[in-house]
mmCIF file of C-alpha atoms and ligand atoms in Angstrom:
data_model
loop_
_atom_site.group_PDB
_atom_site.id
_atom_site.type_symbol
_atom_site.label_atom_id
_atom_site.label_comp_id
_atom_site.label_asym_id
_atom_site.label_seq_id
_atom_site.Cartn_x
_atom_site.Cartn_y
_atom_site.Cartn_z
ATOM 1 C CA UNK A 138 -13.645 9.144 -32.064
ATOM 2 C CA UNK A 139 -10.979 6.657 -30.993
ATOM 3 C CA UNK A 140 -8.271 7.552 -28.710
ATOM 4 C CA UNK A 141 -4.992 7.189 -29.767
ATOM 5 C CA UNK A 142 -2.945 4.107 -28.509
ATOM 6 C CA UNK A 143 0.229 6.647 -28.515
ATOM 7 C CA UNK A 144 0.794 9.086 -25.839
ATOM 8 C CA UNK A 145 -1.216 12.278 -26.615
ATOM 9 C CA UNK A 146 1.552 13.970 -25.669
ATOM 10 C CA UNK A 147 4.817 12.424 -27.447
ATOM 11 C CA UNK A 148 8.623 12.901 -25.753
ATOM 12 C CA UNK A 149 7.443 12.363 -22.027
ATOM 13 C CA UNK A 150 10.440 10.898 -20.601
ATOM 14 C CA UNK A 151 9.286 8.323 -18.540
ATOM 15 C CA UNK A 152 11.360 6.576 -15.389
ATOM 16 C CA UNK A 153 11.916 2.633 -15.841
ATOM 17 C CA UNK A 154 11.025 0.421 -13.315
ATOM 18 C CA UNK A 155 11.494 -3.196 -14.006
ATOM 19 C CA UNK A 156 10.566 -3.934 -17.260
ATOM 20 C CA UNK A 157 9.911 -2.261 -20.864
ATOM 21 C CA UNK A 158 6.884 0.352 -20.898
ATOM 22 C CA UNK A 159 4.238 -0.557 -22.587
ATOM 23 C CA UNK A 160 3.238 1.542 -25.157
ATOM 24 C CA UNK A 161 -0.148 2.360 -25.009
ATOM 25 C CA UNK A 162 -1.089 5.478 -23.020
ATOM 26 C CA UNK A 163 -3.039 4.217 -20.310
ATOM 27 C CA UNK A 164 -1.295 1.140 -19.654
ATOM 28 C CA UNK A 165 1.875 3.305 -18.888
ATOM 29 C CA UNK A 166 -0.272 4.869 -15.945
ATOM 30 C CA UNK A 167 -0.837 1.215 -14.860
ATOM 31 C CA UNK A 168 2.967 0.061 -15.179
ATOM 32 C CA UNK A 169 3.246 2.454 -12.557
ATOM 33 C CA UNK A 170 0.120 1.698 -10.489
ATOM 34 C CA UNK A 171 1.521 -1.657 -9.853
ATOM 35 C CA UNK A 172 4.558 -0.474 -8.316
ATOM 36 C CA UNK A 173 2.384 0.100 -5.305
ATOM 37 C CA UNK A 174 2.596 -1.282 -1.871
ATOM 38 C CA UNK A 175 0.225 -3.858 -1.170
ATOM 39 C CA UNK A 176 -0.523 -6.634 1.680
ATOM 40 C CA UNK A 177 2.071 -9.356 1.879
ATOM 41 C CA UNK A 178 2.870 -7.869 -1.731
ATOM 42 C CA UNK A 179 -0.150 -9.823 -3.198
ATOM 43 C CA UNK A 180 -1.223 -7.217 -5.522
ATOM 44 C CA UNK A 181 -4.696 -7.872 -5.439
ATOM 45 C CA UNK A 182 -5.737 -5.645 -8.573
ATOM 46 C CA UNK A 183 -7.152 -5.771 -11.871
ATOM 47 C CA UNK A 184 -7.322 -2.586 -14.523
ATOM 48 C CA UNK A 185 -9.344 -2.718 -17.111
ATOM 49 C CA UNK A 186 -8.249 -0.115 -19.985
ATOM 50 C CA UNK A 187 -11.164 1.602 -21.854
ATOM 51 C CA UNK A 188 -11.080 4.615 -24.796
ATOM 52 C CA UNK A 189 -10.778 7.214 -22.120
ATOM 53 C CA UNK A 190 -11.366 4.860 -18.370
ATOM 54 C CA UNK A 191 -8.735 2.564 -16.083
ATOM 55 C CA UNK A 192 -11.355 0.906 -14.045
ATOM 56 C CA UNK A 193 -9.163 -0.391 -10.891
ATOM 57 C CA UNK A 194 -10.715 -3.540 -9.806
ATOM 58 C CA UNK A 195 -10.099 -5.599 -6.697
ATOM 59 C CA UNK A 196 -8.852 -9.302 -7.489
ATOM 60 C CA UNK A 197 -10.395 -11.390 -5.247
ATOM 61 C CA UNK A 198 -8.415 -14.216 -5.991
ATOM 62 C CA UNK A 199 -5.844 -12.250 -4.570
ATOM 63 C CA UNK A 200 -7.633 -11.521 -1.332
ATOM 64 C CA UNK A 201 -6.643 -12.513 1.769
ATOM 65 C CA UNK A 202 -9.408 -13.920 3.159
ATOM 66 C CA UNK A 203 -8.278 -15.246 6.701
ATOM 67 C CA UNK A 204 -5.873 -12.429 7.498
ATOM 68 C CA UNK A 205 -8.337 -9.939 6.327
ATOM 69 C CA UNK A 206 -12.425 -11.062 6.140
ATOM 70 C CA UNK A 207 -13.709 -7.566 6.172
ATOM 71 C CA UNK A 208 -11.626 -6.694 3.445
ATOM 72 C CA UNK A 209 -9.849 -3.484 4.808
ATOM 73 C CA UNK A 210 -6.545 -4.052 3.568
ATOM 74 C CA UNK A 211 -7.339 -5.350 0.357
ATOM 75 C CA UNK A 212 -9.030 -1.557 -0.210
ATOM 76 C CA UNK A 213 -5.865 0.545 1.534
ATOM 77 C CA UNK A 214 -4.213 -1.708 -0.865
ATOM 78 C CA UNK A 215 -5.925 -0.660 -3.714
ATOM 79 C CA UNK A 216 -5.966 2.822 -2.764
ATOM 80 C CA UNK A 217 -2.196 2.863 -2.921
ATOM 81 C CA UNK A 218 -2.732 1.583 -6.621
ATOM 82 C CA UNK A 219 -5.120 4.187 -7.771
ATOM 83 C CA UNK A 220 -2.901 7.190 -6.141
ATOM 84 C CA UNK A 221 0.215 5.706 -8.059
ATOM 85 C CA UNK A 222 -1.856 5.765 -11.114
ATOM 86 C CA UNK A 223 -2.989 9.458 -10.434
ATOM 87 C CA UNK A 224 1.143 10.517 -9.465
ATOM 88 C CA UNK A 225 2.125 8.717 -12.927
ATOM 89 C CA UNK A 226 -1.033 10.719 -14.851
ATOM 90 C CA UNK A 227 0.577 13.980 -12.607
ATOM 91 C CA UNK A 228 4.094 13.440 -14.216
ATOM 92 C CA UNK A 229 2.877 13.108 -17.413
ATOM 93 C CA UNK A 230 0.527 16.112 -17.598
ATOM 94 C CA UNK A 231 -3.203 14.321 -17.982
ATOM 95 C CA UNK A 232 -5.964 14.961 -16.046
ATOM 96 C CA UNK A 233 -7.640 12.982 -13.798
ATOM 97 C CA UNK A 234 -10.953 12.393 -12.114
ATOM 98 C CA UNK A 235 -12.058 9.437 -9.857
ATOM 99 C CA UNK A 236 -14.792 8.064 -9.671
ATOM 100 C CA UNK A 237 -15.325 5.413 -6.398
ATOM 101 C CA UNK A 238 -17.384 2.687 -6.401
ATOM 102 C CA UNK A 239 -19.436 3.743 -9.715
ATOM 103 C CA UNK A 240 -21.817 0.523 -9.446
ATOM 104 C CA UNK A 241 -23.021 0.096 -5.969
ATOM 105 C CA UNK A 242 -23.991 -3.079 -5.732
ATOM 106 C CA UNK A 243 -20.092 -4.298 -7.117
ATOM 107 C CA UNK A 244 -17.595 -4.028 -4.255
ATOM 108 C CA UNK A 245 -14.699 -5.140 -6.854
ATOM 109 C CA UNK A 246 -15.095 -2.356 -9.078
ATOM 110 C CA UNK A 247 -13.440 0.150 -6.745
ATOM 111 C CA UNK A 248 -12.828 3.302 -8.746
ATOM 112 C CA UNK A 249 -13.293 4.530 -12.597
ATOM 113 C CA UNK A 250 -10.216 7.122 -13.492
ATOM 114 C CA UNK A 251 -11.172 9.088 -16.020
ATOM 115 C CA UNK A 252 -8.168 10.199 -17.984
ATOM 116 C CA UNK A 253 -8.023 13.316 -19.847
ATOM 117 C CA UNK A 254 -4.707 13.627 -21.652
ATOM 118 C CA UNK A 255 -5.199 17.203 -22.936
ATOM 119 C CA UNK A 256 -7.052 18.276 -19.691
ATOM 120 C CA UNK A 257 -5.303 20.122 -16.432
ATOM 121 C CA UNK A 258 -3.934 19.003 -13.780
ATOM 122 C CA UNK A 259 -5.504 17.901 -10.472
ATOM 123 C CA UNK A 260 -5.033 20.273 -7.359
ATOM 124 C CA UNK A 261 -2.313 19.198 -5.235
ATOM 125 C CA UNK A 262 -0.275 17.207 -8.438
ATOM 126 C CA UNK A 263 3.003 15.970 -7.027
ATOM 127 C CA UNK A 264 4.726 14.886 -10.692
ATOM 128 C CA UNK A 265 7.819 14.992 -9.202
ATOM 129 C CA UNK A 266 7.213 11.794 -6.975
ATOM 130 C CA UNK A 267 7.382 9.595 -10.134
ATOM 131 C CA UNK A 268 11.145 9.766 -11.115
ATOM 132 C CA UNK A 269 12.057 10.554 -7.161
ATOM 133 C CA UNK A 270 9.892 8.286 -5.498
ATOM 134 C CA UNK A 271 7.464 6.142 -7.297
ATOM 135 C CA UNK A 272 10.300 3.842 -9.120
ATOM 136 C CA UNK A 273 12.081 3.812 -6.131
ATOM 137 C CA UNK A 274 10.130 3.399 -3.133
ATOM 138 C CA UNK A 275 10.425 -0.200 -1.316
ATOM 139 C CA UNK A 276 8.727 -1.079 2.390
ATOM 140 C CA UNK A 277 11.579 -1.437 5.132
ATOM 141 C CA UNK A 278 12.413 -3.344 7.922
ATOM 142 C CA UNK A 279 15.626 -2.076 9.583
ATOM 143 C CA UNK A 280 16.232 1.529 10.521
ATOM 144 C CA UNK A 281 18.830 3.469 11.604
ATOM 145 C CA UNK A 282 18.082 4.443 15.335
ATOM 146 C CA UNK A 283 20.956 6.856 15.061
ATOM 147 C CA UNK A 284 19.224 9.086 12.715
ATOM 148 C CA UNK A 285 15.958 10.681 13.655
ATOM 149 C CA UNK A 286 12.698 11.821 11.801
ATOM 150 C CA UNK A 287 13.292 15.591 12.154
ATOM 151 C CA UNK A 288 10.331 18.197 12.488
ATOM 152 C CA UNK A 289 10.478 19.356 8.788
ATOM 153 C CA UNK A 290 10.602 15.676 7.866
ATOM 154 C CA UNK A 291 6.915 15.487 10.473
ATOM 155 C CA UNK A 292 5.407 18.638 8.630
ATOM 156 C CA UNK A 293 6.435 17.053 4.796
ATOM 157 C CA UNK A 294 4.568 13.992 5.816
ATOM 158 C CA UNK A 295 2.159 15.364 7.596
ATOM 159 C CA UNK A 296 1.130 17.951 4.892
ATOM 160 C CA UNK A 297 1.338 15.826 1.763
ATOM 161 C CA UNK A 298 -2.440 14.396 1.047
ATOM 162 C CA UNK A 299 -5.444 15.913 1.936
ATOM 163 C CA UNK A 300 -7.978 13.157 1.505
ATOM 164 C CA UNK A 301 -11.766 13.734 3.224
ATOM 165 C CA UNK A 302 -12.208 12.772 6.548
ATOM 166 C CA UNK A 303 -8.870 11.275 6.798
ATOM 167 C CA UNK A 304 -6.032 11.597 9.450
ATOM 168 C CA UNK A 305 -2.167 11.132 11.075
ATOM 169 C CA UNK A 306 -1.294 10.426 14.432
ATOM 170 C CA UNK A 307 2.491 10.321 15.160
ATOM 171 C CA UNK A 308 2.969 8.472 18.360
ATOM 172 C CA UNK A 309 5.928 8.950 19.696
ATOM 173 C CA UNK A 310 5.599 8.576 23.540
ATOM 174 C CA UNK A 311 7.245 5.547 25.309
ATOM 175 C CA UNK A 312 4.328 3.972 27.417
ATOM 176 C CA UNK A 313 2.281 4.447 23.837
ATOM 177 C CA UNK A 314 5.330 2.321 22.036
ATOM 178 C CA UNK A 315 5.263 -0.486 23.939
ATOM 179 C CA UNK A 316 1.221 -0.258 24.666
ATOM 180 C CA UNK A 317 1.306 -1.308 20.562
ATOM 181 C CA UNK A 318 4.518 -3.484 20.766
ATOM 182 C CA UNK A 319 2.427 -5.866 23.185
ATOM 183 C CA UNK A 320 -0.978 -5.531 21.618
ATOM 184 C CA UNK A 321 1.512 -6.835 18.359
ATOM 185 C CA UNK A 322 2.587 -9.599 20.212
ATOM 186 C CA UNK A 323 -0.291 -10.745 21.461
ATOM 187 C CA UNK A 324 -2.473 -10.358 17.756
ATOM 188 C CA UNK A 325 0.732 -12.529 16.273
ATOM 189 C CA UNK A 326 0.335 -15.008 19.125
ATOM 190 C CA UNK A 327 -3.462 -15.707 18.431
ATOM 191 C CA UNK A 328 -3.221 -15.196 14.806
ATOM 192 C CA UNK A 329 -0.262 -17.783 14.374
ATOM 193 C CA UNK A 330 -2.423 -20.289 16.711
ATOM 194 C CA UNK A 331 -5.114 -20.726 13.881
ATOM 195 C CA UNK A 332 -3.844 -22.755 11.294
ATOM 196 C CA UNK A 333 -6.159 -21.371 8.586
ATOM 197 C CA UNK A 334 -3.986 -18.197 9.018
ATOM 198 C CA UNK A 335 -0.703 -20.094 8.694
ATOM 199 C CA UNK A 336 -1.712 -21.696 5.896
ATOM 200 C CA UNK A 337 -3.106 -18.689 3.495
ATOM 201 C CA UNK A 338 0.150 -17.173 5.191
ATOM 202 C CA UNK A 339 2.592 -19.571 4.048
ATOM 203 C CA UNK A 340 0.706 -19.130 -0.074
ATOM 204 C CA UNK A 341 1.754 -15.949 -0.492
ATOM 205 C CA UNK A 342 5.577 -16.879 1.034
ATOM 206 C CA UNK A 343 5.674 -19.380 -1.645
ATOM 207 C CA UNK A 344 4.349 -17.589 -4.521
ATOM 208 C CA UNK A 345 7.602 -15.835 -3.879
ATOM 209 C CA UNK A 346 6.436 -11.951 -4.452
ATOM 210 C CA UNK A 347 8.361 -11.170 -1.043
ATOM 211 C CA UNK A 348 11.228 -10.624 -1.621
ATOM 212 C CA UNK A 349 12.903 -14.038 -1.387
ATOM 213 C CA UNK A 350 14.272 -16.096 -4.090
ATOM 214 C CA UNK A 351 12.618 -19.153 -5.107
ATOM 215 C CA UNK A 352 14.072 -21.719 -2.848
ATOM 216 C CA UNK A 353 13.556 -19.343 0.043
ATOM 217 C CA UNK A 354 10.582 -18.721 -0.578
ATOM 218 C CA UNK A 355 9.680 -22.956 -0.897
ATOM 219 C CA UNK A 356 11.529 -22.865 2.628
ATOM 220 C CA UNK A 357 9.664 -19.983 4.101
ATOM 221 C CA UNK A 358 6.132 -21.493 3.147
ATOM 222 C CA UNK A 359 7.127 -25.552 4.439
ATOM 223 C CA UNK A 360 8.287 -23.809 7.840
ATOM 224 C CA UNK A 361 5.273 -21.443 8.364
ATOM 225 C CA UNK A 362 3.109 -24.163 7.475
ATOM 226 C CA UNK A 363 4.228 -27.097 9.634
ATOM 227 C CA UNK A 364 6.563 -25.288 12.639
ATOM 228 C CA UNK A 365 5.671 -23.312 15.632
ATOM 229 C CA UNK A 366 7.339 -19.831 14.037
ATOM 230 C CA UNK A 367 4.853 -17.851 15.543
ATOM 231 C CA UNK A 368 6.296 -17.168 18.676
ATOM 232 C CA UNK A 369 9.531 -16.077 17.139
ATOM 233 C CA UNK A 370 7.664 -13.776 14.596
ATOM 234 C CA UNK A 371 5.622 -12.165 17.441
ATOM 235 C CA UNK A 372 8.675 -11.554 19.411
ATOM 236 C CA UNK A 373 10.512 -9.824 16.399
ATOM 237 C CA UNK A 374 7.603 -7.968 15.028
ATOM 238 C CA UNK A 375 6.815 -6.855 18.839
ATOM 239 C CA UNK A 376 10.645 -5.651 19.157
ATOM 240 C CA UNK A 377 10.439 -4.039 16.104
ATOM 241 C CA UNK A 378 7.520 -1.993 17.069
ATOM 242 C CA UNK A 379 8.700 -1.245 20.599
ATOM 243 C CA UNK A 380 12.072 0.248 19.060
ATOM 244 C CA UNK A 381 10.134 2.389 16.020
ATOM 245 C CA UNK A 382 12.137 5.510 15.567
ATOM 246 C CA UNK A 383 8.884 6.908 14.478
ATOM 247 C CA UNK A 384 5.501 5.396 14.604
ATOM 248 C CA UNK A 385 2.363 6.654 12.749
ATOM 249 C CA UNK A 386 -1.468 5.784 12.299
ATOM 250 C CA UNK A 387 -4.125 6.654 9.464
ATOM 251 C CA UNK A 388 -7.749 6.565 11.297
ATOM 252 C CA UNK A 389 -10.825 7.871 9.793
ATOM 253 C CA UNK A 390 -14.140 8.433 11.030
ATOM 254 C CA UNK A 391 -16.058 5.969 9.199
ATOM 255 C CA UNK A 392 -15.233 2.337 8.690
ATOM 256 C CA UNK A 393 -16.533 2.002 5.511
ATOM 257 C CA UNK A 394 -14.625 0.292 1.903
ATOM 258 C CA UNK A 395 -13.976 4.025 0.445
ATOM 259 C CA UNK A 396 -12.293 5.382 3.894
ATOM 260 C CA UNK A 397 -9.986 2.581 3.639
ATOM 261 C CA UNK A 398 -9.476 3.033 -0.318
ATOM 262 C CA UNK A 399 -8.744 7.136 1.078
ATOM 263 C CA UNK A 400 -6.561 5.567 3.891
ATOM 264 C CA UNK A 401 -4.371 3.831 0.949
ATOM 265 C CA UNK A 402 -4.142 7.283 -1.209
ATOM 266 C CA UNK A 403 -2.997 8.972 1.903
ATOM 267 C CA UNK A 404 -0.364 6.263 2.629
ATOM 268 C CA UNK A 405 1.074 6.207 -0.674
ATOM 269 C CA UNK A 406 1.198 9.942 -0.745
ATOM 270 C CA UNK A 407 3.238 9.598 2.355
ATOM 271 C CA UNK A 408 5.713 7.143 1.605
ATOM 272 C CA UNK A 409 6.562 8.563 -1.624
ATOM 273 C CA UNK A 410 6.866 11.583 0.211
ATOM 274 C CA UNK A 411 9.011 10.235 2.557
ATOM 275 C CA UNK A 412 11.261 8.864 0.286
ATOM 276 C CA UNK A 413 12.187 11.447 -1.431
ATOM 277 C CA UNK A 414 13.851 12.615 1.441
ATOM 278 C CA UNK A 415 15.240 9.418 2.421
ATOM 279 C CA UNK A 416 12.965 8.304 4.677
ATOM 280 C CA UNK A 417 11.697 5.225 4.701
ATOM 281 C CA UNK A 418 8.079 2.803 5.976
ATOM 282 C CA UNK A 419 7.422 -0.342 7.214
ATOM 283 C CA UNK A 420 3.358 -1.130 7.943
ATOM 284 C CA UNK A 421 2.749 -3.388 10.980
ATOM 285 C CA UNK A 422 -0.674 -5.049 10.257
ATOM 286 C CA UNK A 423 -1.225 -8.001 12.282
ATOM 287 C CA UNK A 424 -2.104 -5.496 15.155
ATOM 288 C CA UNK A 425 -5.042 -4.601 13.237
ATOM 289 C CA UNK A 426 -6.236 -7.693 11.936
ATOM 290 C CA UNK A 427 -7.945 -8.699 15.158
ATOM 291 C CA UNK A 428 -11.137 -6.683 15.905
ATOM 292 C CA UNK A 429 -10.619 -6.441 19.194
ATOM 293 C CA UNK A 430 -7.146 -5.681 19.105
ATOM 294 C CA UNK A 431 -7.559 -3.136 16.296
ATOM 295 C CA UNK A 432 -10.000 -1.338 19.351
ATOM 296 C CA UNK A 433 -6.988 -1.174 21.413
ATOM 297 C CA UNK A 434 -4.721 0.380 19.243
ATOM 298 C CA UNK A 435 -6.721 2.613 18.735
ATOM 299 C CA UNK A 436 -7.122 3.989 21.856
ATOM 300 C CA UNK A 437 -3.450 3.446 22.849
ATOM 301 C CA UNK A 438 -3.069 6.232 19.973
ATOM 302 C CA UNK A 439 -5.373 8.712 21.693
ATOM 303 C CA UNK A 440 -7.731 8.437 19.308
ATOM 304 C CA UNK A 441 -11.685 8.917 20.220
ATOM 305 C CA UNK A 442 -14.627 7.814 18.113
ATOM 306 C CA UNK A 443 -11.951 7.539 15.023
ATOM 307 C CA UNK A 444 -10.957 3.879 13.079
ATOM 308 C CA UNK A 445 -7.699 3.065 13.427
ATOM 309 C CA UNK A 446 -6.564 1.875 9.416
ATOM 310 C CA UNK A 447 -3.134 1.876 8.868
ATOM 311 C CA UNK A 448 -0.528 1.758 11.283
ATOM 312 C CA UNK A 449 3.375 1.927 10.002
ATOM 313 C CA UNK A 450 6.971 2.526 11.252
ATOM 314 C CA UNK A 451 9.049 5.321 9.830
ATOM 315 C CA UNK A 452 12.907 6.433 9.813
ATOM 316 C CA UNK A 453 15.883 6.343 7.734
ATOM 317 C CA UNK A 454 17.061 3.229 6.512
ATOM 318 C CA UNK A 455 19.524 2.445 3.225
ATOM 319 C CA UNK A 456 18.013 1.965 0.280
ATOM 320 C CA UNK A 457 17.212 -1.664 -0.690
ATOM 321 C CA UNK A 458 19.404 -3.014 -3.363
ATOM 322 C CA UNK A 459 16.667 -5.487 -4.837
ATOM 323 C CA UNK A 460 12.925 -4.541 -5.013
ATOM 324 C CA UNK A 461 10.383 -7.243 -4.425
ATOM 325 C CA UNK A 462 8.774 -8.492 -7.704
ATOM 326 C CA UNK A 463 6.063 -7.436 -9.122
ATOM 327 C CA UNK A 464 3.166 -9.467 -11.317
ATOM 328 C CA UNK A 465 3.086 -8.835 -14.816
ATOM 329 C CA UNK A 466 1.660 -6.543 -16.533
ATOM 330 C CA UNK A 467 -0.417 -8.940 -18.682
ATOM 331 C CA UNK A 468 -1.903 -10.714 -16.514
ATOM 332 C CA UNK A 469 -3.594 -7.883 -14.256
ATOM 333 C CA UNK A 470 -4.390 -5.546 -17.606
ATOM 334 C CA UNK A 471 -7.774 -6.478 -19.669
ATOM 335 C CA UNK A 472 -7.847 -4.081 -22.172
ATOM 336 C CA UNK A 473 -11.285 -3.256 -23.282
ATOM 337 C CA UNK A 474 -13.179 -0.653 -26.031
ATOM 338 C CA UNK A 475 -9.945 0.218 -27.876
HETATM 339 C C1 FMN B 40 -2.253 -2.755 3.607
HETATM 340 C C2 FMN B 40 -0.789 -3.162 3.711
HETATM 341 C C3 FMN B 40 -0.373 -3.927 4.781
HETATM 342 C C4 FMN B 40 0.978 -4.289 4.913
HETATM 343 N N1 FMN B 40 1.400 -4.995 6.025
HETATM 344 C C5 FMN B 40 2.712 -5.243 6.229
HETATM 345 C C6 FMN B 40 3.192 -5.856 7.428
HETATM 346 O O1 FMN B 40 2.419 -6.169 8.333
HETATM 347 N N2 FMN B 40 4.527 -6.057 7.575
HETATM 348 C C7 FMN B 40 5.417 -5.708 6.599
HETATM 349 O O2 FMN B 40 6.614 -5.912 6.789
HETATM 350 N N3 FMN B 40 4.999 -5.136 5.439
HETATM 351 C C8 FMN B 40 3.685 -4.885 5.242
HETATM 352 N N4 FMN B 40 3.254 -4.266 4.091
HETATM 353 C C9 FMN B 40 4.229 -3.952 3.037
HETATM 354 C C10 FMN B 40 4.171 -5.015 1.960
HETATM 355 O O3 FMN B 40 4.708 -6.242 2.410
HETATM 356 C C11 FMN B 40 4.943 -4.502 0.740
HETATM 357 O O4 FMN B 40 4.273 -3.362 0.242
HETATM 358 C C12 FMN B 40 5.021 -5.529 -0.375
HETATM 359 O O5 FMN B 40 5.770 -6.646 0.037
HETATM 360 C C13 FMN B 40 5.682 -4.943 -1.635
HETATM 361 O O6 FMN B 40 6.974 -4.493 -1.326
HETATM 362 P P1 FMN B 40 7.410 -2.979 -1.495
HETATM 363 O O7 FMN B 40 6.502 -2.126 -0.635
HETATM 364 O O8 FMN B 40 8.838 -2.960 -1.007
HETATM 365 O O9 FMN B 40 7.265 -2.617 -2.925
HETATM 366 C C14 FMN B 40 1.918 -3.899 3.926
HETATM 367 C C15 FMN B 40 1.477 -3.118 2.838
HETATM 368 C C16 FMN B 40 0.144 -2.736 2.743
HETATM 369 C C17 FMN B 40 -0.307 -1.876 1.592
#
């Protein structure tokens, strides 16, 4: 029997984000799922929309292929996309069940979300985050070191996924700080030496998702491709690490695609957490995207036979006034079987 393109259950008052919701059921769940966080914003996701199914398919177009050759935050990427997708199926009462890497052999097809919209809800459903936090959350780059990450803030973060095998450090000692600050500096020293990098770089400036207006953006891609800036980005990205009010890792104890897809469902669980109580996140990846770099951080975090995966800054910051753009719907939905 075909499932209804209408909500199965009508008067759901959804949040806006930036643009008209669609009006099919399970595209709504993706107008959220793009929302998510993703590496240098470059969204690399697909959905394809069955009778009952959102398969949530890596774009590898949209891969960053230099920056990241084994892939791992194109996956925490799309993790962050299929735990949006779950929060917006939380808020609106449907059930859902995921299903990760169904066909083996394809590492694109990352997870099949079964959607159930008469069913229950999942354990550990947080519908609230859509309104509070989902529509609202943007990454940060400025804190306020006046105004620290209190305890209860630590144990809210701390407690709000529970994904297998996964966990957070907070590091908050000083000789641990500046251990990373310097291991930054020197993985944006050798990165911003190979010109491959700078180039696939200075793409997704241009394409403009980050934040920048169009000119800026044109600007932002001529300099990073043709001037030395990568001393002067290691030196501010190594500052800002150094002066983190609050610095956190997600490790795991395997390195394999579906710990780093769990590593992105944890993060987004945590910064939508986080803002709605005003906190706010800022990943630092170039520390990680060196092998032997990514080693040393994460032993400078205490950690012992665990893979260090995602490693971000957190305090309070003001809200941003303008949130960085987002693809459109059309062109990452293929809507199939309907
Ligand atoms: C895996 C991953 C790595 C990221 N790395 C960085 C980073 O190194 N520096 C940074 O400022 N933001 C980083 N971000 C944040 C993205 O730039 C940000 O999510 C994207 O631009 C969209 O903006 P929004 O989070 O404000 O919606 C990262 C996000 C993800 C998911």
């Amino acid at each position: 029997m075909a499932q209804p393109s209408t909500a199965p259950t009508p008067g759901i008052d959804w949040p806006l984000a930036d643009e008209v919701l669609p009006s099919h059921w399970l595209s709504r769940l993706v107008y959220y799922a793009r929302l998510a966080p993703s590496t240098h914003n470059t969204q690399p996701w697909k959905f394809v929309i069955g009778r009952r199914t959102i398969d949530v398919i890596a774009d590898e177009a949209r891969w960053l292929r230099v920056a990241d050759p084994h892939r791992r935050e194109l996956y925490v990427s799309l993790g962050c996309a299929i735990e949006s997708l779950r929060i917006a199926a939380d808020f609106a009462g449907y059930a859902t069940d995921v299903s990760y890497f169904p066909i083996p052999q394809d590492a694109t097809l990352v997870a099949r979300v079964e959607v159930d919209g008469s069913g229950s809800k999942r354990d550990g459903a947080l519908p609230y985050l859509l309104p509070r936090a989902v529509t609202r959350r943007t990454s940060h780059r400025k804190f306020d070191p006046a105004q620290a990450v209190t305890d209860e803030d630590r144990r809210a973060i701390y407690t709000c996924f529970d994904s297998p095998d996964i966990a957070l450090h907070f590091i908050t000692e000083r000789a641990s700080l500046d251990r990373l600050a310097d291991l930054e500096l020197l993985a944006d020293r050798n990165l911003f030496a190979d010109d491959a990098y700078r180039s696939e770089l200075a793409v997704a400036v241009g394409e403009g998702f980050l934040g920048t207006s169009w000119l800026v953006s044109k600007l932002g891609q001529l300099a990073i491709s043709t001037l030395p800036v990568g001393r002067q980005v290691a030196q501010s990205d190594a500052q800002r690490v150094a002066s983190a009010p609050l610095a956190a890792l997600l490790s795991s104890r395997h390195d394999q695609p579906l710990d780093q897809v769990h590593t992105g469902e944890a993060y987004m669980r945590i910064a939508l957490a986080a803002e709605s109580r005003q906190l706010r996140m800022q990943p630092v990846s170039q520390v990680l995207e060196l092998p032997e770099i990514r080693v040393q951080v994460a032993e400078a975090a205490g950690l012992d036979d665990r893979y260090a995966q995602h490693l971000f800054r957190l305090g309070h910051a003001k809200a941003e006034t303008e949130a960085r753009r987002r693809r459109p719907l059309k062109d990452m939905v293929l809507r199939a079987d309907l």
